[in-house]
Amino acid sequence: MNPLPSGACAQCGKVTTKRCVGCNNGPDYVAGDASDIFYCSKPCQAQHRTAHGSYCIRMITRKEVVRAGRILKSAFLTYKAVFYEHDILKIGLEKDVLTLHLPPLRLDGRRLKGSWGPFPGKIPCNITEREAALCFKQCNAAVALLGPLSRKLLSGTGWDITLMNGQLKNPVFRPRLSGGNPDPPVVWHAAIRARHSESQEEFIIDPTGAQYGISRPCMPFSQYQANYRGVWLPDRPYDQHERTDLNLILDKPSCTEIAHLQHKDPSPMFDLRVEMCARAHFADFISNRKGLNRTMLDNTDAGFEKEMNAFISDLRNHLNGFDW
C-alpha cells in the first residue's frame, strides 16, 4: 500500500498527511497551478482560511465542472450501451483510422441482422475502442439528450454553459464503418463550453470525444485547443432537450419521403420512433432522479465516486426496463 502524501502545514509548517478536503486533488487550469494544501490541525486550517479561501473556492469550482463532465459522458455511454444501432462484428484500429466492421449486405441491400439493441458484449476490444464505437456519429445526439442533465448538475455553480459546433483538425484517430471512407482530416463536432462567471476560466465538456480518441470528457479550453485544434462557430445558447436533434430530422422533407416508403422498408422510420421513445425513457429518469445537483458535485472524492456509481447503476437498470 502506497504511503499517504505528506507536506508542510500551510499555517505552521509542521509535516502532515492531512489535506484540505475541499480543494484536495483539484485539477490544473494551467499546467502546475493546482496543488494540495496541507493542515496539521483544524485550528491551523481555521487561522489560514482567509489566505486560502479564494484558492480553495477556485479548486472546488474546477472539480465541479470536471465531475459534471464525467457524469455526462458516463450517462451517455450507458444509454448507448443499451440502445445501439450498429451490428458490429469487430473493431479495428490501424494508425489513425478506427473501423467498425459490420455484417455483409444481403442482395436487397439490407444487413443480415436487424438493428437496435444492446451493444455487442462479446466483441474483443479495449476501453478506447468500445467508447469510440458507442460515440460514433453521436455528438449532436449527445448534446441534445444530455441538455436537461447538464443544466441540473451545473445549476447554481457559477458555470455558464453554451453549445459549440465546429471542426477538429487534429483528432487522435478518425472513425468509419467498414466499406466506407473515414471522416476527412477535418471533422465536424459538437461539445459544450463551460465558462465560470467569476474566475472566467473556460472548460470544454465533450461527452462524445471518444469517437476521435479524446478520452477525457472535460478539460481546459486552451488545452483542448492545443491538442485537437478546434475551429468553432459562434457559441449558441445551450437550451437543447432530449429530442432537439430528432425534431430537426422530422422537420426535413426527406422524412415525408421515408414515411411513403414504409411498405417497402419500415426500418428507417421505425428506428427513429424507437429512439424517440428511448430518449423519453432516459429523460423520465433524469427528471425524477433526486440529488443531481451541486451537492453531488461538491462531495468528497470517495463520496462523489459512490454517488456517481449508484446513479449510473440505477440509470442502467431503468434503461434496461425499456418496453421494446
Tab-separated table of C-alpha atoms in Angstrom:
chain	number	residue	atom	x	y	z
A	1	MET	CA	0.000	0.000	0.000
A	2	ASN	CA	1.414	3.380	-1.020
A	3	PRO	CA	2.087	5.832	1.822
A	4	LEU	CA	-0.172	8.862	2.080
A	5	PRO	CA	1.254	12.033	0.524
A	6	SER	CA	2.616	14.477	3.039
A	7	GLY	CA	3.513	18.155	3.097
A	8	ALA	CA	4.142	21.131	5.326
A	9	CYS	CA	1.166	22.635	7.135
A	10	ALA	CA	0.286	25.860	5.298
A	11	GLN	CA	-0.057	27.664	8.647
A	12	CYS	CA	2.697	26.380	10.954
A	13	GLY	CA	4.985	24.339	8.694
A	14	LYS	CA	4.634	21.035	10.545
A	15	VAL	CA	4.813	17.983	8.256
A	16	THR	CA	1.443	16.237	7.997
A	17	THR	CA	-0.610	13.963	5.771
A	18	LYS	CA	-3.880	15.832	6.354
A	19	ARG	CA	-5.107	17.899	3.427
A	20	CYS	CA	-7.860	20.415	2.779
A	21	VAL	CA	-10.815	18.279	1.732
A	22	GLY	CA	-12.412	20.998	-0.374
A	23	CYS	CA	-9.586	21.522	-2.843
A	24	ASN	CA	-7.922	18.118	-2.499
A	25	ASN	CA	-6.965	16.766	-5.964
A	26	GLY	CA	-8.126	19.924	-7.709
A	27	PRO	CA	-7.430	19.919	-11.483
A	28	ASP	CA	-4.946	22.185	-13.236
A	29	TYR	CA	-6.185	25.005	-15.435
A	30	VAL	CA	-2.666	25.975	-16.428
A	31	ALA	CA	-0.105	23.203	-16.001
A	32	GLY	CA	1.108	23.084	-12.407
A	33	ASP	CA	-1.241	25.705	-10.949
A	34	ALA	CA	-3.104	23.240	-8.697
A	35	SER	CA	-1.516	21.722	-5.600
A	36	ASP	CA	-2.795	20.082	-2.437
A	37	ILE	CA	-2.819	22.228	0.705
A	38	PHE	CA	-1.858	20.556	3.998
A	39	TYR	CA	-3.017	21.389	7.530
A	40	CYS	CA	-1.852	19.612	10.665
A	41	SER	CA	-4.968	20.556	12.659
A	42	LYS	CA	-8.338	22.270	12.471
A	43	PRO	CA	-7.071	25.333	14.387
A	44	CYS	CA	-4.285	25.812	11.815
A	45	GLN	CA	-6.792	25.451	8.991
A	46	ALA	CA	-9.117	27.999	10.608
A	47	GLN	CA	-6.284	30.510	11.072
A	48	HIS	CA	-5.248	30.138	7.422
A	49	ARG	CA	-8.778	30.344	5.995
A	50	THR	CA	-8.560	33.973	4.872
A	51	ALA	CA	-5.362	33.367	2.907
A	52	HIS	CA	-6.560	30.056	1.486
A	53	GLY	CA	-10.218	30.812	0.794
A	54	SER	CA	-10.107	32.146	-2.776
A	55	TYR	CA	-7.772	29.371	-3.956
A	56	CYS	CA	-9.940	26.703	-2.347
A	57	ILE	CA	-13.105	28.045	-3.969
A	58	ARG	CA	-11.391	28.084	-7.365
A	59	MET	CA	-10.340	24.440	-6.987
A	60	ILE	CA	-13.832	23.443	-5.861
A	61	THR	CA	-15.430	25.068	-8.908
A	62	ARG	CA	-12.989	23.291	-11.212
A	63	LYS	CA	-13.790	19.966	-9.582
A	64	GLU	CA	-17.484	20.664	-10.130
A	65	VAL	CA	-17.199	21.065	-13.889
A	66	VAL	CA	-14.791	18.142	-14.290
A	67	ARG	CA	-17.085	15.893	-12.269
A	68	ALA	CA	-20.094	17.061	-14.276
A	69	GLY	CA	-18.218	16.113	-17.441
A	70	ARG	CA	-17.561	12.625	-16.092
A	71	ILE	CA	-21.217	12.144	-15.204
A	72	LEU	CA	-22.405	13.332	-18.616
A	73	LYS	CA	-20.051	11.064	-20.526
A	74	SER	CA	-20.864	8.052	-18.336
A	75	ALA	CA	-24.602	8.675	-18.662
A	76	PHE	CA	-24.395	8.847	-22.449
A	77	LEU	CA	-22.228	5.725	-22.731
A	78	THR	CA	-24.720	3.905	-20.514
A	79	TYR	CA	-27.575	4.990	-22.777
A	80	LYS	CA	-25.785	3.891	-25.957
A	81	ALA	CA	-24.770	0.553	-24.442
A	82	VAL	CA	-28.487	-0.259	-24.164
A	83	PHE	CA	-29.708	1.451	-27.345
A	84	TYR	CA	-27.152	0.753	-30.071
A	85	GLU	CA	-27.885	0.832	-33.790
A	86	HIS	CA	-24.937	-0.960	-35.434
A	87	ASP	CA	-24.417	-4.729	-35.741
A	88	ILE	CA	-20.687	-4.615	-35.161
A	89	LEU	CA	-18.681	-7.796	-35.642
A	90	LYS	CA	-15.312	-6.392	-34.628
A	91	ILE	CA	-13.442	-3.139	-34.115
A	92	GLY	CA	-10.046	-2.458	-35.648
A	93	LEU	CA	-7.669	0.440	-35.055
A	94	GLU	CA	-4.878	0.902	-37.587
A	95	LYS	CA	-2.729	4.010	-37.418
A	96	ASP	CA	-5.204	6.902	-37.272
A	97	VAL	CA	-8.320	5.081	-38.547
A	98	LEU	CA	-10.744	3.131	-36.338
A	99	THR	CA	-13.005	0.786	-38.329
A	100	LEU	CA	-16.296	-0.656	-37.098
A	101	HIS	CA	-16.763	-3.865	-39.069
A	102	LEU	CA	-20.385	-4.654	-40.000
A	103	PRO	CA	-22.025	-7.856	-41.308
A	104	PRO	CA	-22.238	-8.267	-45.110
A	105	LEU	CA	-25.197	-6.880	-47.034
A	106	ARG	CA	-27.982	-9.062	-48.419
A	107	LEU	CA	-28.931	-8.887	-52.081
A	108	ASP	CA	-31.612	-6.313	-51.269
A	109	GLY	CA	-29.021	-4.048	-49.652
A	110	ARG	CA	-30.090	-4.653	-46.046
A	111	ARG	CA	-27.956	-6.137	-43.301
A	112	LEU	CA	-28.240	-9.785	-42.361
A	113	LYS	CA	-29.207	-8.788	-38.828
A	114	GLY	CA	-31.619	-6.181	-37.566
A	115	SER	CA	-30.591	-3.015	-35.799
A	116	TRP	CA	-31.223	-1.508	-32.367
A	117	GLY	CA	-30.345	-3.405	-29.270
A	118	PRO	CA	-27.619	-3.681	-26.631
A	119	PHE	CA	-24.021	-3.076	-27.647
A	120	PRO	CA	-22.491	-6.457	-28.577
A	121	GLY	CA	-20.847	-7.714	-25.427
A	122	LYS	CA	-18.590	-10.377	-26.945
A	123	ILE	CA	-16.607	-8.143	-29.273
A	124	PRO	CA	-12.908	-8.162	-28.340
A	125	CYS	CA	-12.000	-4.523	-27.789
A	126	ASN	CA	-10.345	-2.270	-25.257
A	127	ILE	CA	-11.969	0.662	-23.466
A	128	THR	CA	-10.782	3.189	-26.058
A	129	GLU	CA	-12.273	1.190	-28.940
A	130	ARG	CA	-15.517	0.446	-27.115
A	131	GLU	CA	-16.105	4.082	-26.178
A	132	ALA	CA	-15.281	5.193	-29.726
A	133	ALA	CA	-17.830	2.739	-31.129
A	134	LEU	CA	-20.511	3.871	-28.683
A	135	CYS	CA	-19.901	7.536	-29.543
A	136	PHE	CA	-19.645	7.079	-33.326
A	137	LYS	CA	-21.544	9.912	-35.077
A	138	GLN	CA	-23.327	10.770	-31.817
A	139	CYS	CA	-22.153	14.293	-30.917
A	140	ASN	CA	-25.437	16.007	-31.855
A	141	ALA	CA	-27.487	13.280	-30.193
A	142	ALA	CA	-25.417	13.548	-27.019
A	143	VAL	CA	-25.667	17.311	-26.544
A	144	ALA	CA	-29.427	17.050	-27.076
A	145	LEU	CA	-30.013	14.077	-24.790
A	146	LEU	CA	-27.768	15.481	-22.059
A	147	GLY	CA	-29.147	19.028	-22.102
A	148	PRO	CA	-31.529	18.691	-19.129
A	149	LEU	CA	-28.965	16.715	-17.100
A	150	SER	CA	-26.238	19.300	-17.806
A	151	ARG	CA	-28.401	22.135	-16.563
A	152	LYS	CA	-29.472	20.240	-13.438
A	153	LEU	CA	-25.910	19.385	-12.468
A	154	LEU	CA	-24.404	22.832	-13.005
A	155	SER	CA	-27.276	24.967	-11.749
A	156	GLY	CA	-26.032	27.348	-9.061
A	157	THR	CA	-22.353	26.532	-9.584
A	158	GLY	CA	-21.454	29.700	-11.482
A	159	TRP	CA	-20.682	27.706	-14.623
A	160	ASP	CA	-22.462	29.129	-17.684
A	161	ILE	CA	-22.793	26.574	-20.472
A	162	THR	CA	-23.151	27.171	-24.202
A	163	LEU	CA	-23.263	24.906	-27.242
A	164	MET	CA	-20.248	24.690	-29.536
A	165	ASN	CA	-20.240	23.414	-33.121
A	166	GLY	CA	-17.130	23.319	-35.229
A	167	GLN	CA	-14.303	21.267	-36.652
A	168	LEU	CA	-11.438	19.293	-35.143
A	169	LYS	CA	-8.302	19.497	-37.253
A	170	ASN	CA	-6.206	17.143	-35.139
A	171	PRO	CA	-8.246	14.160	-33.868
A	172	VAL	CA	-6.287	11.248	-32.407
A	173	PHE	CA	-7.986	8.945	-34.918
A	174	ARG	CA	-10.895	9.045	-37.359
A	175	PRO	CA	-13.757	6.507	-37.204
A	176	ARG	CA	-15.545	4.797	-40.068
A	177	LEU	CA	-17.891	1.914	-40.838
A	178	SER	CA	-16.474	-0.952	-42.910
A	179	GLY	CA	-16.974	-0.362	-46.609
A	180	GLY	CA	-16.912	3.404	-46.195
A	181	ASN	CA	-14.269	6.072	-46.088
A	182	PRO	CA	-13.080	7.580	-42.820
A	183	ASP	CA	-14.055	11.098	-41.960
A	184	PRO	CA	-11.889	13.696	-43.712
A	185	PRO	CA	-8.914	15.063	-41.743
A	186	VAL	CA	-11.119	17.949	-40.579
A	187	VAL	CA	-14.216	16.590	-38.861
A	188	TRP	CA	-17.368	18.278	-37.570
A	189	HIS	CA	-18.066	18.010	-33.889
A	190	ALA	CA	-20.310	19.371	-31.129
A	191	ALA	CA	-19.387	19.978	-27.497
A	192	ILE	CA	-20.267	22.155	-24.510
A	193	ARG	CA	-18.327	25.212	-23.354
A	194	ALA	CA	-18.407	25.969	-19.617
A	195	ARG	CA	-17.286	29.443	-18.526
A	196	HIS	CA	-17.201	30.415	-14.857
A	197	SER	CA	-18.869	33.740	-14.127
A	198	GLU	CA	-16.281	34.816	-11.526
A	199	SER	CA	-12.941	33.284	-12.484
A	200	GLN	CA	-13.679	33.447	-16.250
A	201	GLU	CA	-11.988	30.063	-16.598
A	202	GLU	CA	-13.220	28.067	-19.584
A	203	PHE	CA	-13.530	24.298	-19.893
A	204	ILE	CA	-14.833	22.090	-22.692
A	205	ILE	CA	-17.205	19.269	-21.809
A	206	ASP	CA	-17.010	16.715	-24.622
A	207	PRO	CA	-19.231	13.681	-23.948
A	208	THR	CA	-18.512	12.027	-27.332
A	209	GLY	CA	-14.885	12.965	-27.935
A	210	ALA	CA	-14.025	9.272	-27.555
A	211	GLN	CA	-15.047	8.709	-31.189
A	212	TYR	CA	-11.953	10.726	-32.100
A	213	GLY	CA	-9.705	9.275	-29.396
A	214	ILE	CA	-10.360	12.023	-26.831
A	215	SER	CA	-10.743	10.106	-23.587
A	216	ARG	CA	-11.114	12.971	-21.080
A	217	PRO	CA	-14.680	14.307	-21.030
A	218	CYS	CA	-13.677	17.698	-19.599
A	219	MET	CA	-10.529	19.792	-19.832
A	220	PRO	CA	-9.464	23.443	-20.001
A	221	PHE	CA	-10.414	25.077	-23.288
A	222	SER	CA	-6.827	26.129	-24.024
A	223	GLN	CA	-5.542	22.588	-23.524
A	224	TYR	CA	-8.269	21.142	-25.743
A	225	GLN	CA	-7.417	23.645	-28.471
A	226	ALA	CA	-3.693	22.933	-28.252
A	227	ASN	CA	-4.247	19.183	-28.528
A	228	TYR	CA	-7.056	18.910	-31.081
A	229	ARG	CA	-7.078	22.298	-32.874
A	230	GLY	CA	-10.770	23.064	-32.805
A	231	VAL	CA	-12.192	25.717	-35.141
A	232	TRP	CA	-15.547	26.768	-33.704
A	233	LEU	CA	-18.561	28.648	-34.949
A	234	PRO	CA	-20.019	31.286	-32.601
A	235	ASP	CA	-21.483	29.660	-29.481
A	236	ARG	CA	-25.232	29.207	-29.217
A	237	PRO	CA	-27.446	29.021	-26.129
A	238	TYR	CA	-27.466	25.510	-24.723
A	239	ASP	CA	-31.208	25.000	-24.471
A	240	GLN	CA	-31.302	21.537	-26.068
A	241	HIS	CA	-33.646	18.867	-24.787
A	242	GLU	CA	-33.571	15.143	-25.374
A	243	ARG	CA	-35.307	15.286	-28.784
A	244	THR	CA	-33.956	18.520	-30.281
A	245	ASP	CA	-31.868	16.860	-32.998
A	246	LEU	CA	-34.606	14.325	-33.789
A	247	ASN	CA	-37.165	17.095	-34.199
A	248	LEU	CA	-34.866	18.734	-36.748
A	249	ILE	CA	-34.730	15.465	-38.690
A	250	LEU	CA	-38.506	15.107	-38.608
A	251	ASP	CA	-38.889	18.621	-39.997
A	252	LYS	CA	-36.897	17.716	-43.109
A	253	PRO	CA	-38.815	16.790	-46.299
A	254	SER	CA	-36.837	13.559	-46.538
A	255	CYS	CA	-38.777	12.180	-43.569
A	256	THR	CA	-42.008	12.571	-45.511
A	257	GLU	CA	-40.428	10.537	-48.269
A	258	ILE	CA	-39.400	7.895	-45.741
A	259	ALA	CA	-42.974	7.700	-44.488
A	260	HIS	CA	-44.218	6.931	-48.010
A	261	LEU	CA	-41.775	4.027	-48.254
A	262	GLN	CA	-42.972	2.178	-45.160
A	263	HIS	CA	-44.472	-0.643	-47.227
A	264	LYS	CA	-41.022	-1.324	-48.734
A	265	ASP	CA	-38.760	-0.956	-45.734
A	266	PRO	CA	-40.212	0.264	-42.440
A	267	SER	CA	-36.879	0.272	-40.612
A	268	PRO	CA	-35.721	3.912	-41.073
A	269	MET	CA	-38.829	5.499	-39.571
A	270	PHE	CA	-39.235	2.652	-37.097
A	271	ASP	CA	-35.701	3.210	-35.796
A	272	LEU	CA	-36.393	6.911	-35.444
A	273	ARG	CA	-39.532	6.195	-33.448
A	274	VAL	CA	-37.665	3.717	-31.267
A	275	GLU	CA	-35.019	6.313	-30.489
A	276	MET	CA	-37.631	8.956	-29.694
A	277	CYS	CA	-39.213	6.601	-27.169
A	278	ALA	CA	-35.830	5.537	-25.797
A	279	ARG	CA	-34.803	9.134	-25.233
A	280	ALA	CA	-38.082	9.893	-23.497
A	281	HIS	CA	-37.354	6.904	-21.245
A	282	PHE	CA	-33.921	8.374	-20.409
A	283	ALA	CA	-35.371	11.844	-19.837
A	284	ASP	CA	-38.009	10.479	-17.484
A	285	PHE	CA	-35.306	9.027	-15.247
A	286	ILE	CA	-33.318	12.283	-15.223
A	287	SER	CA	-36.414	14.345	-14.477
A	288	ASN	CA	-37.407	12.232	-11.485
A	289	ARG	CA	-33.969	11.472	-10.052
A	290	LYS	CA	-33.189	13.320	-6.843
A	291	GLY	CA	-29.750	14.663	-5.979
A	292	LEU	CA	-28.487	15.555	-9.470
A	293	ASN	CA	-27.225	18.941	-8.370
A	294	ARG	CA	-24.324	20.871	-6.907
A	295	THR	CA	-24.424	18.866	-3.684
A	296	MET	CA	-23.457	15.750	-5.633
A	297	LEU	CA	-20.567	17.573	-7.315
A	298	ASP	CA	-19.252	19.066	-4.055
A	299	ASN	CA	-18.940	15.746	-2.232
A	300	THR	CA	-15.643	14.267	-1.053
A	301	ASP	CA	-13.737	12.248	-3.645
A	302	ALA	CA	-14.938	8.952	-2.176
A	303	GLY	CA	-18.469	10.251	-1.677
A	304	PHE	CA	-18.687	11.503	-5.250
A	305	GLU	CA	-17.470	8.198	-6.691
A	306	LYS	CA	-20.066	6.335	-4.631
A	307	GLU	CA	-22.905	8.619	-5.728
A	308	MET	CA	-21.901	8.593	-9.389
A	309	ASN	CA	-21.620	4.805	-9.467
A	310	ALA	CA	-25.051	4.487	-7.835
A	311	PHE	CA	-26.541	6.929	-10.351
A	312	ILE	CA	-25.086	5.064	-13.344
A	313	SER	CA	-26.190	1.697	-11.950
A	314	ASP	CA	-29.742	2.923	-11.386
A	315	LEU	CA	-29.805	4.548	-14.830
A	316	ARG	CA	-28.691	1.293	-16.453
A	317	ASN	CA	-31.404	-0.658	-14.654
A	318	HIS	CA	-34.005	1.905	-15.713
A	319	LEU	CA	-32.920	1.820	-19.361
A	320	ASN	CA	-32.892	-1.974	-19.413
A	321	GLY	CA	-36.553	-1.832	-18.389
A	322	PHE	CA	-37.487	-0.179	-21.697
A	323	ASP	CA	-40.518	-1.823	-23.319
A	324	TRP	CA	-39.420	-2.706	-26.838
